[in-house]
CSV table of C-alpha atoms in Angstrom, one decimal:
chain,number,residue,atom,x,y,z
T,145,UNK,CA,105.2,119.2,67.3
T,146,UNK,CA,107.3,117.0,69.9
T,147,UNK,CA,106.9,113.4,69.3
T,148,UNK,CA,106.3,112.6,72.6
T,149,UNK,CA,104.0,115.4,73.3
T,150,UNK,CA,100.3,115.0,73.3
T,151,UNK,CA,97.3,117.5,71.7
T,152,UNK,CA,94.5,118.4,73.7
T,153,UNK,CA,91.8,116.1,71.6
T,154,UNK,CA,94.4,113.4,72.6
T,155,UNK,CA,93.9,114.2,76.6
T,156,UNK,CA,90.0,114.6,75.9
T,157,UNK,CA,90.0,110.9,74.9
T,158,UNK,CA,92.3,109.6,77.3
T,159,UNK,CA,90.0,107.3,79.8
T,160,UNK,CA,89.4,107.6,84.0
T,161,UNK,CA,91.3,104.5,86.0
T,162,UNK,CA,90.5,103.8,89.0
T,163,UNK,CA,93.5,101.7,91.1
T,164,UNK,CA,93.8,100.7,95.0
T,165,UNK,CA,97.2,99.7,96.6
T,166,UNK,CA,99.8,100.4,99.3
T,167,UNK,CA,102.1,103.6,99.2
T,168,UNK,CA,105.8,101.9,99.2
T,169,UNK,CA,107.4,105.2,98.8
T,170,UNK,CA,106.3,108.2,100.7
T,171,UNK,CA,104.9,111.0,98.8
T,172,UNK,CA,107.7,113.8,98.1
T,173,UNK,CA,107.7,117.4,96.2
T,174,UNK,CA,109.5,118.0,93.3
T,175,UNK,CA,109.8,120.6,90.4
T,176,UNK,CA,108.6,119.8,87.0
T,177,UNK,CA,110.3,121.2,83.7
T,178,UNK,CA,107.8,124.1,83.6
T,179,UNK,CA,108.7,125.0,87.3
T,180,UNK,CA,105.7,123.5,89.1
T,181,UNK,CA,105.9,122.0,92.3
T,182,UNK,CA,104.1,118.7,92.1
T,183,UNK,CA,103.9,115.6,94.3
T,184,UNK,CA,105.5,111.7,93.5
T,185,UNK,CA,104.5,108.5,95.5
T,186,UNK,CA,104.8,105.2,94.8
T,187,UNK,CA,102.1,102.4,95.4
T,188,UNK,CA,102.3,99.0,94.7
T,189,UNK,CA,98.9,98.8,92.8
T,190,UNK,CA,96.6,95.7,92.5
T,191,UNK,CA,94.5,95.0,89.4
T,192,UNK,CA,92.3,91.9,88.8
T,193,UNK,CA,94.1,91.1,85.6
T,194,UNK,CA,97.7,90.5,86.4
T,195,UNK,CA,100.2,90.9,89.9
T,196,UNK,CA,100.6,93.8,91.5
T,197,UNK,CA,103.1,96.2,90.5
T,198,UNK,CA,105.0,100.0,91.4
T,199,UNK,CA,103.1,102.6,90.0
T,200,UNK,CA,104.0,106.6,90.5
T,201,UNK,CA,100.7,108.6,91.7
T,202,UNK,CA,101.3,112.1,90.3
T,203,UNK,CA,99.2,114.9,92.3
T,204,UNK,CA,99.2,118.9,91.1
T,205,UNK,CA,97.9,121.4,92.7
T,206,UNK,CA,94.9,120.5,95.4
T,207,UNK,CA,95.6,117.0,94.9
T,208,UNK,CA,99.5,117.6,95.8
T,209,UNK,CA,98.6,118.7,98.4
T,210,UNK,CA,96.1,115.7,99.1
T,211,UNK,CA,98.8,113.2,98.4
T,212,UNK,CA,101.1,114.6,101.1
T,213,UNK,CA,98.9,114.1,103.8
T,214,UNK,CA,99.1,110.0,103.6
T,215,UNK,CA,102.2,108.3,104.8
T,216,UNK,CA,104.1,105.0,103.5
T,217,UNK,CA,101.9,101.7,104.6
T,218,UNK,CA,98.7,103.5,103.7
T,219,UNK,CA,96.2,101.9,101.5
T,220,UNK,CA,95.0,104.0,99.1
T,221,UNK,CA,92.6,104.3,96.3
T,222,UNK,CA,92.8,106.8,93.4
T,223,UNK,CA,91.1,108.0,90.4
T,224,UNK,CA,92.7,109.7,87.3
T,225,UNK,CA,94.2,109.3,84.0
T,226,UNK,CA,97.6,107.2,83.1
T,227,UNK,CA,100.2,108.8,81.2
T,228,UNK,CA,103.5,107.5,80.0
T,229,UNK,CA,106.3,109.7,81.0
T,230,UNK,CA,109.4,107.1,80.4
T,231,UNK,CA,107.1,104.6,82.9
T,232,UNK,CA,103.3,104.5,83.3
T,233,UNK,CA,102.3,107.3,86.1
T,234,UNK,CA,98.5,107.9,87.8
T,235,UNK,CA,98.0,111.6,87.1
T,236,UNK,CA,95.3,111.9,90.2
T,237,UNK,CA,92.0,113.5,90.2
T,238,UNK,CA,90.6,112.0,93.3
T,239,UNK,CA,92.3,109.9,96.4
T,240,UNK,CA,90.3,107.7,99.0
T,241,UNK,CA,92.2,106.8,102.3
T,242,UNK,CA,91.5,103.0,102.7
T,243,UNK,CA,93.4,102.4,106.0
């Protein structure tokens, strides 16, 4: 198995985050290694427990989609997993337009 892959059992365990901030850089498609088009944005998220900081918001399918339709300036809040893909990225399940 891949080092850096994870096992299903490990994704069941992995918890829900919930995050607010401001998209810093717009939402953009690209192609993932498997060939899927997914969606990349930026936000400079705010937690309770230290500064804010850039995070990437990750969307697939529906929420792709989703995540195009908000612009750079927008606050946003999302719901999903993290996952570390050579940087800590919001894999998003559910996005709430603040703004």
């Amino acid at each position: 198995m891949n080092p850096g892959a994870t096992s299903p059992s490990e994704n069941a365990e992995q918890s829900v985050t919930t995050l607010s901030g401001v998209i810093t850089k717009s939402p953009s498609r690209i192609k993932n290694t498997a060939g899927r088009t997914i969606v990349k944005a930026t936000i400079l998220a705010e937690s309770k427990k230290r500064s804010a900081y850039p995070l990437t918001l990750v969307g697939f399918d529906i929420m792709a989609l989703e995540l195009m339709a908000h612009l750079r300036g927008e606050r946003l809040m999302v719901t999903g997993r993290m996952e570390w893909n050579g940087g800590y990225s919001l894999i998003a399940d559910h996005i709430v337009s603040m703004s």
